[in-house]
CSV table of C-alpha atoms in Angstrom, one decimal:
chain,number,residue,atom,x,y,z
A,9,UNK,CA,52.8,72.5,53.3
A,10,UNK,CA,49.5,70.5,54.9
A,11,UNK,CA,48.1,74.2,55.7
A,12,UNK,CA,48.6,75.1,52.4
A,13,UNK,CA,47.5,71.6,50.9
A,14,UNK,CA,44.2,72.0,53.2
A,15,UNK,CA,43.3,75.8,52.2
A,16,UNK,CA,43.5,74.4,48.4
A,17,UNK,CA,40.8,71.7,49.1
A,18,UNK,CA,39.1,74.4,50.6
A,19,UNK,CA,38.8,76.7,47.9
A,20,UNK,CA,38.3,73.9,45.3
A,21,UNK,CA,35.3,72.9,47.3
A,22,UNK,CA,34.1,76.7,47.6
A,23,UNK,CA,34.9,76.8,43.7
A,24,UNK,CA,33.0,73.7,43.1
A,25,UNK,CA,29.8,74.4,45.1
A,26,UNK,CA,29.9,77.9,43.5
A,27,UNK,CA,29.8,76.5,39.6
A,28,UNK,CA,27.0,73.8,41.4
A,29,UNK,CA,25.3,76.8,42.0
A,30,UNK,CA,25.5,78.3,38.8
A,31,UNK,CA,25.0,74.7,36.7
A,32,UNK,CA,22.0,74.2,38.9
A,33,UNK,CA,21.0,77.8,38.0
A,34,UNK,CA,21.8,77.3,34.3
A,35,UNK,CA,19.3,74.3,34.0
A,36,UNK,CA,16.6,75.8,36.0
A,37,UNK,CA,17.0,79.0,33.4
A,38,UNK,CA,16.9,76.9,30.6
A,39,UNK,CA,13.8,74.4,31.6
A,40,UNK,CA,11.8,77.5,32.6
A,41,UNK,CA,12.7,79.0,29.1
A,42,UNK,CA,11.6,75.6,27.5
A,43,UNK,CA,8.4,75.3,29.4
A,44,UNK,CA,7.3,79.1,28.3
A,45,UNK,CA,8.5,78.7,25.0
A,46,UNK,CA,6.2,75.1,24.8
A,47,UNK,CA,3.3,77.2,26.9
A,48,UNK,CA,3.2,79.9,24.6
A,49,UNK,CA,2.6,78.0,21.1
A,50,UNK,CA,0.8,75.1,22.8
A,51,UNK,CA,-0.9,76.2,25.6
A,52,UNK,CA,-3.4,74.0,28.1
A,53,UNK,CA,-6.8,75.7,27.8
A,54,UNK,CA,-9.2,72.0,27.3
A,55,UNK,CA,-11.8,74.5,25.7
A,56,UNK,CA,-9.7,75.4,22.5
A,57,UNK,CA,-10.1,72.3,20.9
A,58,UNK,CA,-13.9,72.2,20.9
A,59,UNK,CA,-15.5,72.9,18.0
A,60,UNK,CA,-16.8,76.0,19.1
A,61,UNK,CA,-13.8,77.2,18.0
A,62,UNK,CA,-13.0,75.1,15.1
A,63,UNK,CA,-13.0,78.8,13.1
A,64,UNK,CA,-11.1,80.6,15.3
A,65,UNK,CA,-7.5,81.6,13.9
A,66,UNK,CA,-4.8,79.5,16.3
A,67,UNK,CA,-3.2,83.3,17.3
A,68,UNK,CA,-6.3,84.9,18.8
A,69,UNK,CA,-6.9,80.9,20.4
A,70,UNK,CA,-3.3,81.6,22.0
A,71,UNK,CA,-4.6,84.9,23.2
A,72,UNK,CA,-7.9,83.5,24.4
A,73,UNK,CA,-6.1,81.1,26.8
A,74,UNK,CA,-3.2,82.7,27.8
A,75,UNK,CA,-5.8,86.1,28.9
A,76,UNK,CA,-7.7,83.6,30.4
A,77,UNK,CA,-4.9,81.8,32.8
A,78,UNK,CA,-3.3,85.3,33.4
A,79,UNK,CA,-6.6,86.3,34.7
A,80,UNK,CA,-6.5,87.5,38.8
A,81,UNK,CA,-9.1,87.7,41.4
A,82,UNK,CA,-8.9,87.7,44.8
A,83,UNK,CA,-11.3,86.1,47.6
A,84,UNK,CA,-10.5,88.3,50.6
A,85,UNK,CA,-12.2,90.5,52.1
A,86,UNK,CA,-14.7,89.1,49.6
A,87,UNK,CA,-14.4,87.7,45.8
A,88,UNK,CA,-13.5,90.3,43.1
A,89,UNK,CA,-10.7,90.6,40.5
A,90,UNK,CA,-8.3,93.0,40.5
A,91,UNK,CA,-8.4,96.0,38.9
A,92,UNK,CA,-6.8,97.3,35.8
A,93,UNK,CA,-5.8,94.1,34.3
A,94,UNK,CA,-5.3,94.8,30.4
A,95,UNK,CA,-4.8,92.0,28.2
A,96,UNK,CA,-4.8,91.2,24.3
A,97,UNK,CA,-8.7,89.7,24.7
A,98,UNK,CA,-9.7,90.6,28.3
A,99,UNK,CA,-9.8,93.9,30.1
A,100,UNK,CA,-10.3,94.7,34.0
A,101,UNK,CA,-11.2,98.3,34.7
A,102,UNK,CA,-10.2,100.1,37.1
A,103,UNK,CA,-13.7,99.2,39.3
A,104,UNK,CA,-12.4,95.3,39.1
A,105,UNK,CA,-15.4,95.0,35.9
A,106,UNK,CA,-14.8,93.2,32.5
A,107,UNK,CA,-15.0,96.2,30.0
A,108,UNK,CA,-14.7,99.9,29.5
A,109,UNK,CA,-14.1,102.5,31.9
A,110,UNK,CA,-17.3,104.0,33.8
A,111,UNK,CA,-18.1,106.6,36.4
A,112,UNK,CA,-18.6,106.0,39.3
A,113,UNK,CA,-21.5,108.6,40.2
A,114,UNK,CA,-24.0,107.5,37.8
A,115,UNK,CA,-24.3,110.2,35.0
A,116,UNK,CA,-28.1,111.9,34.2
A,117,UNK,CA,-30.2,110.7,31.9
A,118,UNK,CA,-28.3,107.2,32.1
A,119,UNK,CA,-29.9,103.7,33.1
A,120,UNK,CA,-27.5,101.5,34.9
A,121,UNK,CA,-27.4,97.8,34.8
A,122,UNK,CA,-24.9,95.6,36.4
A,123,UNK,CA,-24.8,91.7,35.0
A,124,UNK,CA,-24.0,89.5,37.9
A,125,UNK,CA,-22.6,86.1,37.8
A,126,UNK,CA,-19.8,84.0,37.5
A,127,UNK,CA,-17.2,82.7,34.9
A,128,UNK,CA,-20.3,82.5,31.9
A,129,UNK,CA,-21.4,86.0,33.0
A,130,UNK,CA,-17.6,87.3,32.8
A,131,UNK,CA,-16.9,85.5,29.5
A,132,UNK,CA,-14.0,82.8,30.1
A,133,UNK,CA,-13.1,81.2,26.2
A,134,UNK,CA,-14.9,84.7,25.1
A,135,UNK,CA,-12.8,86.3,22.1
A,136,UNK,CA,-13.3,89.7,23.4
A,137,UNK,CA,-15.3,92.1,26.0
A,138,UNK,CA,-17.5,93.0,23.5
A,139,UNK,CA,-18.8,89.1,23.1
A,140,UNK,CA,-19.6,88.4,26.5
A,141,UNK,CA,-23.1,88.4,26.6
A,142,UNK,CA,-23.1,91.6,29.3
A,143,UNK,CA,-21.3,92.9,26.0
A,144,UNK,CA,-23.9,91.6,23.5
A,145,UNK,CA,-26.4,92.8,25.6
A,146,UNK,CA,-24.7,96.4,25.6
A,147,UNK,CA,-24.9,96.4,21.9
A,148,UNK,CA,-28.5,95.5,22.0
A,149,UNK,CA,-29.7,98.6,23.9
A,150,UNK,CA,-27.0,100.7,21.7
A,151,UNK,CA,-28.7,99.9,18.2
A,152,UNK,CA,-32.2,100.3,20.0
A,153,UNK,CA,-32.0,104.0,19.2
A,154,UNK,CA,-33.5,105.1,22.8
A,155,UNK,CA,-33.7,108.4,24.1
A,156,UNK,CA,-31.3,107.8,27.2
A,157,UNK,CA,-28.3,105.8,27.6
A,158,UNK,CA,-28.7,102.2,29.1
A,159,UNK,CA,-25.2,101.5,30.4
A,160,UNK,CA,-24.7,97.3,31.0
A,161,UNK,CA,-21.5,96.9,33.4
A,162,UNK,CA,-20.4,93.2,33.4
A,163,UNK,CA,-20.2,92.3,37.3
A,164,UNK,CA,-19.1,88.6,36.1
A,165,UNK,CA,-16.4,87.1,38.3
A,166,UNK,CA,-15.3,83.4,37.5
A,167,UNK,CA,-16.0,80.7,40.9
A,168,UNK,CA,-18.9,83.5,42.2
A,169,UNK,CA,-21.8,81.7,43.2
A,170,UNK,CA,-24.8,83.6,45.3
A,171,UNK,CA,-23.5,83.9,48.2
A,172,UNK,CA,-20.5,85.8,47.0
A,173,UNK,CA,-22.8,87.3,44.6
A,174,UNK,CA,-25.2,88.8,47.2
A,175,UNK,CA,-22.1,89.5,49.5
A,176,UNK,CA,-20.6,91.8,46.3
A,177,UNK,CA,-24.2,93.5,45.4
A,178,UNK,CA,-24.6,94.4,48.7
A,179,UNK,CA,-21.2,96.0,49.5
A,180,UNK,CA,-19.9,96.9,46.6
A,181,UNK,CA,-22.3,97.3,44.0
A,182,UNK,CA,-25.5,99.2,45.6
A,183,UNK,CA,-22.3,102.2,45.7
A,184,UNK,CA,-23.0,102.9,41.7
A,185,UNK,CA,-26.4,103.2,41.6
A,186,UNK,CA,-27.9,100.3,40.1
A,187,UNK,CA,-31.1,100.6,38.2
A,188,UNK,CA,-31.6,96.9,37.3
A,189,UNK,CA,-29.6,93.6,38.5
A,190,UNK,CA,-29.8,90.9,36.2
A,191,UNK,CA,-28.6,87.6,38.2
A,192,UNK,CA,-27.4,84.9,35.6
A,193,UNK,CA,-26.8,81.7,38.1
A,194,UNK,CA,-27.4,78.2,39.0
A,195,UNK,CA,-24.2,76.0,37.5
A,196,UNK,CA,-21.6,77.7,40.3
A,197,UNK,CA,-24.3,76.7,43.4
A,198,UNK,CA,-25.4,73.1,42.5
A,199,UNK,CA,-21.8,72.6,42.2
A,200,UNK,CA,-21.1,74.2,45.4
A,201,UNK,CA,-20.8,71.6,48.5
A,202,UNK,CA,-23.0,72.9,51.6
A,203,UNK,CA,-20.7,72.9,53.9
A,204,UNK,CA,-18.5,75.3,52.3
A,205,UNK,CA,-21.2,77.4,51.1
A,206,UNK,CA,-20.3,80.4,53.6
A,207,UNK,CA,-16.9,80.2,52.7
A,208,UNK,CA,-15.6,82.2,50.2
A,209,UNK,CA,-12.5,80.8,50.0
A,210,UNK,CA,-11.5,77.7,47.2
A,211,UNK,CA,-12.4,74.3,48.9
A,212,UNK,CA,-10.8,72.1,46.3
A,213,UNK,CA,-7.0,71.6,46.8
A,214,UNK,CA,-5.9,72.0,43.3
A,215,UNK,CA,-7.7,75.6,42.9
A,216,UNK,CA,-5.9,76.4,45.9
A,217,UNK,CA,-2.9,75.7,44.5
A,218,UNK,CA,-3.4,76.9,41.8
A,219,UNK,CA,-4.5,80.5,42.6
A,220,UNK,CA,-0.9,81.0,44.5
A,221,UNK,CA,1.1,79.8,41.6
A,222,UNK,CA,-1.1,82.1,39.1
A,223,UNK,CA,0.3,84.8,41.4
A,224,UNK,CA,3.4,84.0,40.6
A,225,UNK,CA,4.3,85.4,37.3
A,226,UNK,CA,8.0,85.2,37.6
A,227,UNK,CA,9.0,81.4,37.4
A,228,UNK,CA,6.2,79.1,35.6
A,229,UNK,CA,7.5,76.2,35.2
A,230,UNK,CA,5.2,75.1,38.0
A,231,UNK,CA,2.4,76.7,36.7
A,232,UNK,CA,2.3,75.7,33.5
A,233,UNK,CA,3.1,71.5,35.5
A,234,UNK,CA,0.2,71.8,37.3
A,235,UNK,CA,-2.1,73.4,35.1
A,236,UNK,CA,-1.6,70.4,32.2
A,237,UNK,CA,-1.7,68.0,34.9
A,238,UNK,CA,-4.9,69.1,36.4
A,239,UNK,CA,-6.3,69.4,32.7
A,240,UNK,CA,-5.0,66.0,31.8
A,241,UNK,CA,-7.0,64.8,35.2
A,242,UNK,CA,-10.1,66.5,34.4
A,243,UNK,CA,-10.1,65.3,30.9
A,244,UNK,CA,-9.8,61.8,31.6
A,245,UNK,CA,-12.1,61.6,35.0
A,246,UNK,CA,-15.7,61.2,34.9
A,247,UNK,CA,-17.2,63.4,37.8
A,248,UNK,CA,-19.8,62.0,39.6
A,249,UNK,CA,-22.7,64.6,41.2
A,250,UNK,CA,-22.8,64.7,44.8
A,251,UNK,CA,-26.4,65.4,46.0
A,252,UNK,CA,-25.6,66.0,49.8
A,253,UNK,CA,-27.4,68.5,51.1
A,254,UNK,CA,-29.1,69.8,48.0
A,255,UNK,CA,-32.2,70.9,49.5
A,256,UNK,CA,-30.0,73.0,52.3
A,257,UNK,CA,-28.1,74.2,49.1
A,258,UNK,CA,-30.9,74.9,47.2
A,259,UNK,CA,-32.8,76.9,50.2
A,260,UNK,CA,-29.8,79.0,50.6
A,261,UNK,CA,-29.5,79.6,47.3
A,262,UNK,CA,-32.9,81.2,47.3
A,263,UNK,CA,-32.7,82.6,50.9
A,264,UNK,CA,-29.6,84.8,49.1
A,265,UNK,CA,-31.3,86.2,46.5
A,266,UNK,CA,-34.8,86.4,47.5
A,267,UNK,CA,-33.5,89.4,50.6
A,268,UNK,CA,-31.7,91.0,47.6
A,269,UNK,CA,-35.3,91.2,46.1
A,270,UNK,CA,-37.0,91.9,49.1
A,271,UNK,CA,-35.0,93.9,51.6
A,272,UNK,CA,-35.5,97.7,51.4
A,273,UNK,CA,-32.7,99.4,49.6
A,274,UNK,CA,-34.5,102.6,48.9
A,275,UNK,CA,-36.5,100.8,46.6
A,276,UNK,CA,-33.8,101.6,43.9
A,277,UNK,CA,-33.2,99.1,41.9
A,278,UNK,CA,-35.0,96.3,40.0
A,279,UNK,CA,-34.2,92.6,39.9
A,280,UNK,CA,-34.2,89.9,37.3
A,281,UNK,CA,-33.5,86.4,38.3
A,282,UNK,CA,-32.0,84.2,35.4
A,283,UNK,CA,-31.2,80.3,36.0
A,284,UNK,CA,-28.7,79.3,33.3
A,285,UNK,CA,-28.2,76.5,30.8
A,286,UNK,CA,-26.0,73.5,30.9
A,287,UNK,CA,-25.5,71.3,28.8
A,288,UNK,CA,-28.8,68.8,28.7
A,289,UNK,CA,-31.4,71.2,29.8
A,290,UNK,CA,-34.0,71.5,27.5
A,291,UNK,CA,-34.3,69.6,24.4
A,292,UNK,CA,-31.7,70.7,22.4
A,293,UNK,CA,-30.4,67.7,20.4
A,294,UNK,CA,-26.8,67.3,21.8
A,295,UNK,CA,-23.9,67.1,19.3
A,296,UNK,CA,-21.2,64.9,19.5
A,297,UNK,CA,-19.1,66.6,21.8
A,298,UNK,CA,-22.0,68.4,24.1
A,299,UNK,CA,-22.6,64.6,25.1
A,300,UNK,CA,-19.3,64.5,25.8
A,301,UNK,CA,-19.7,67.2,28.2
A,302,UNK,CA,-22.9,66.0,29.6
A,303,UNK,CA,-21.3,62.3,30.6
A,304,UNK,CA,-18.0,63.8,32.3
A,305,UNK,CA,-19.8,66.1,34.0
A,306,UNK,CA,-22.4,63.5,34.9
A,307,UNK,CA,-25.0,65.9,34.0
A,308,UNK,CA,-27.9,62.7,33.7
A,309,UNK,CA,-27.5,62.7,37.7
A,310,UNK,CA,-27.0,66.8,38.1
A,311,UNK,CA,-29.8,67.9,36.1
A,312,UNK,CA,-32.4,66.1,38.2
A,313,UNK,CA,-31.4,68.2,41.1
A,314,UNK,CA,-31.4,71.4,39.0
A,315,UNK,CA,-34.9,71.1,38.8
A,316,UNK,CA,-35.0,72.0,42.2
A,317,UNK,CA,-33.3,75.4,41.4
A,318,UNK,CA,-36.2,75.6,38.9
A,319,UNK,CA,-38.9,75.6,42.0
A,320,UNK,CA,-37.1,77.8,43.8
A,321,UNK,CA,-37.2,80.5,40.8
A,322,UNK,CA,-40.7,80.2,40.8
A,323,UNK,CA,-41.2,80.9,44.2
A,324,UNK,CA,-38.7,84.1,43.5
A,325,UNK,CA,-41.0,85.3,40.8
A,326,UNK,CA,-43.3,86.8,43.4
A,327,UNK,CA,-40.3,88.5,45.2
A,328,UNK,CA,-38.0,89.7,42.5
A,329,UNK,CA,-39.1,91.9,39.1
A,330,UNK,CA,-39.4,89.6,37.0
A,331,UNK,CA,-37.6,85.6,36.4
A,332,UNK,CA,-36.6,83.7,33.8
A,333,UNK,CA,-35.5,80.1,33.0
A,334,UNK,CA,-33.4,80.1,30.4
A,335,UNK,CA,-32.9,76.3,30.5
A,336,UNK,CA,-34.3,75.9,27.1
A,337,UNK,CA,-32.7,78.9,25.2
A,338,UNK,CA,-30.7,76.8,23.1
A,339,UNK,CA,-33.3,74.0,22.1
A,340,UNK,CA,-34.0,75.0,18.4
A,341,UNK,CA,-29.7,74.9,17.9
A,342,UNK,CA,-28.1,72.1,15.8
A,343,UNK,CA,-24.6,73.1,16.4
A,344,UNK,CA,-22.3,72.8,18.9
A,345,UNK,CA,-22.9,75.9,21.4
A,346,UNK,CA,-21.1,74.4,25.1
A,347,UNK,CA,-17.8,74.1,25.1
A,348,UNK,CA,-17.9,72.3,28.5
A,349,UNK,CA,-20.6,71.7,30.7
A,350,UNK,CA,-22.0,75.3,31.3
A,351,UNK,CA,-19.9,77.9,29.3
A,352,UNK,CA,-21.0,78.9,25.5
A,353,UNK,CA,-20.4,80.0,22.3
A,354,UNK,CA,-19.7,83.4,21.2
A,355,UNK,CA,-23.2,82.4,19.3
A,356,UNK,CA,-24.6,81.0,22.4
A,357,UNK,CA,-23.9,84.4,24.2
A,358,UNK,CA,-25.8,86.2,21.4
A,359,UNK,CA,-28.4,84.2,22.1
A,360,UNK,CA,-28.6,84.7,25.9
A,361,UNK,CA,-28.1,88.1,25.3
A,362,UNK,CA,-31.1,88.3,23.2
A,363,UNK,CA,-33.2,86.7,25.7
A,364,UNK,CA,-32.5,89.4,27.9
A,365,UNK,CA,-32.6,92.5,26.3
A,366,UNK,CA,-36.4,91.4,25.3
A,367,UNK,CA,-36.9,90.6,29.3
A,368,UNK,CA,-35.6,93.7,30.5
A,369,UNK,CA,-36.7,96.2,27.8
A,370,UNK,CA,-40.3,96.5,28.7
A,371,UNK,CA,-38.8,96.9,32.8
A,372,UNK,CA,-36.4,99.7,31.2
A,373,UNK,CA,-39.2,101.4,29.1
A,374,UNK,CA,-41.5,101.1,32.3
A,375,UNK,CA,-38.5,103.2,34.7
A,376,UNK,CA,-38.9,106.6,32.1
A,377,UNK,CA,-42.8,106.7,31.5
């Protein structure tokens, strides 16, 4: 009878880790179906509620920040996104560019320009491919009637900064036959500490963590944690600018782009430089929420150093095609074009777009005289 009595308690116990098992399962199922469920309809993207978007119908906003979180790139051997990503707002070719298919062996009678940058140049918070500003730009050359095709491929990836940037021209890019490189930089390298400026990798802990749980598309229940949390953080923290090193950062941000102008690649391609906007360049009267952005982002302190970018630009301007600061585009606008600190407005892209296409025309119309 105690054998018996003992292989009872046994199998109770076996029994009752088992349905542990399964309760423990059961909850677990159900949290992660309550987190997705509360993710899909209210999803943490901080740039949806500016008023940028304040127009925008609240499915395609879904769409906008979901594409945007299920985004992939990869920093090894060197940054680029995946390829063939297709989602509702956002598509990855099968090269690892935002946009359409292309070929790779440049067809005749075809001017090729590759946009290079980082998250403004790819388009995060863009409504489509088509409203990125490489896309604006596209449609520019389209309606300009010309007797050749100019083909713009958007070579936007988001954290790239110039060393990547150089890094990716120069072994990846110079393979399709560029005609023209426009570089749109400047937010991604002041931000950039010095001593992680050869490192391709993320320094800061929580975009580490983050890029391994966005690779996890299975259970996100941590994902979707982490993401509000580090939203909630950013929202509430005031950043303050580091200057350290930002004449070493500011030297090797020229250094990078000024062998991409200078080196001899066959003498194939041309090169325009392009520092970017932030929020408080120029004089653009700042609404209400831009000077939002401008004191979390402690863009009074930041700005002073972008100048320095500014020098350097000149100096490329004898070593690359042609520059341009575009730290004034906006100053004439009223409304709200930033929706954070650097990235714009579908009607801010038009307007960088704009700027462009009249830089690079006359180069263009120069190439087929």
């Amino acid at each position: 009878m105690e054998v018996s009595s003992n292989l009872s308690v046994v199998v109770s116990y076996k029994k009752q880790f088992l349905l542990g098992v399964l309760l423990l399962f059961l909850i677990i199922a159900a949290i992660e179906g309550i987190v997705r469920t509360y993710d899909y309809y209210n999803p943490n993207c901080m740039f949806i509620s500016s008023d940028v978007f304040q127009d925008m119908d609240s499915d395609l906003k879904r769409e906008v920040c979901h594409d945007n979180d299920d985004i992939i790139w990869a920093d090894h051997p060197s940054l680029h996104l995946l390829p063939n990503q297709h989602l509702s707002t956002v598509n990855i070719n099968s090269d690892g560019f935002r946009g359409s298919e292309i070929v790779k062996e440049k067809p005749e009678n075809v001017y090729r320009i590759f946009v290079v940058g980082g998250s403004t140049t790819f388009g995060v918070g863009v409504t489509s491919d088509l409203t990125t500003f490489p896309g604006l730009l596209q449609k520019k050359f389209d309606n300009a009637n010309l007797n050749f095709k100019v083909e713009v491929i958007n070579a936007g990836i988001p954290k790239a900064y110039s060393f990547t940037e150089t890094y990716y021209i120069k072994n990846i890019l110079l393979e399709y036959d560029p005609d023209l490189f426009i570089i749109y930089d400047g937010w991604n390298d002041i931000n950039r500490p010095y001593n992680v400026f050869y490192d391709v990798v993320d320094y800061e802990l929580n975009d580490k963590i983050l890029r391994m749980i966005l690779k996890n598309d299975i259970f996100k229940t941590g994902k979707v944690i982490l993401k509000n949390y580090f939203n909630w953080r950013a929202s509430e923290t005031v950043e303050n600018f580091d200057p350290t090193d930002i004449d070493k950062k500011v030297e090797a941000w020229h250094n990078s782009w000024s062998e991409i102008c200078q080196t001899d690649y066959g003498n194939r391609f041309d090169v325009i430089m392009a520092l970017q906007p932030l929020v408080g360049t120029g004089n653009k009267v700042l609404t209400e929420e831009e000077q939002s952005h401008y004191k979390r982002a402690d863009h009074f302190h930041l700005l002073q150093h972008y100048e320095k970018y500014a020098f350097a630009l000149n100096e490329l301007n004898s070593e690359c095609t042609q520059t341009i600061d575009m730290r004034d585009i906006f100053d004439n606008m009223k409304i709200t074009i930033y929706f954070d600190a650097g990235h714009t407005s579908d009607e801010g892209n038009r307007i960088i777009a704009e700027n462009l296409y009249n830089i690079s025309k006359p180069i263009i119309d120069n190439s087929f005289l």
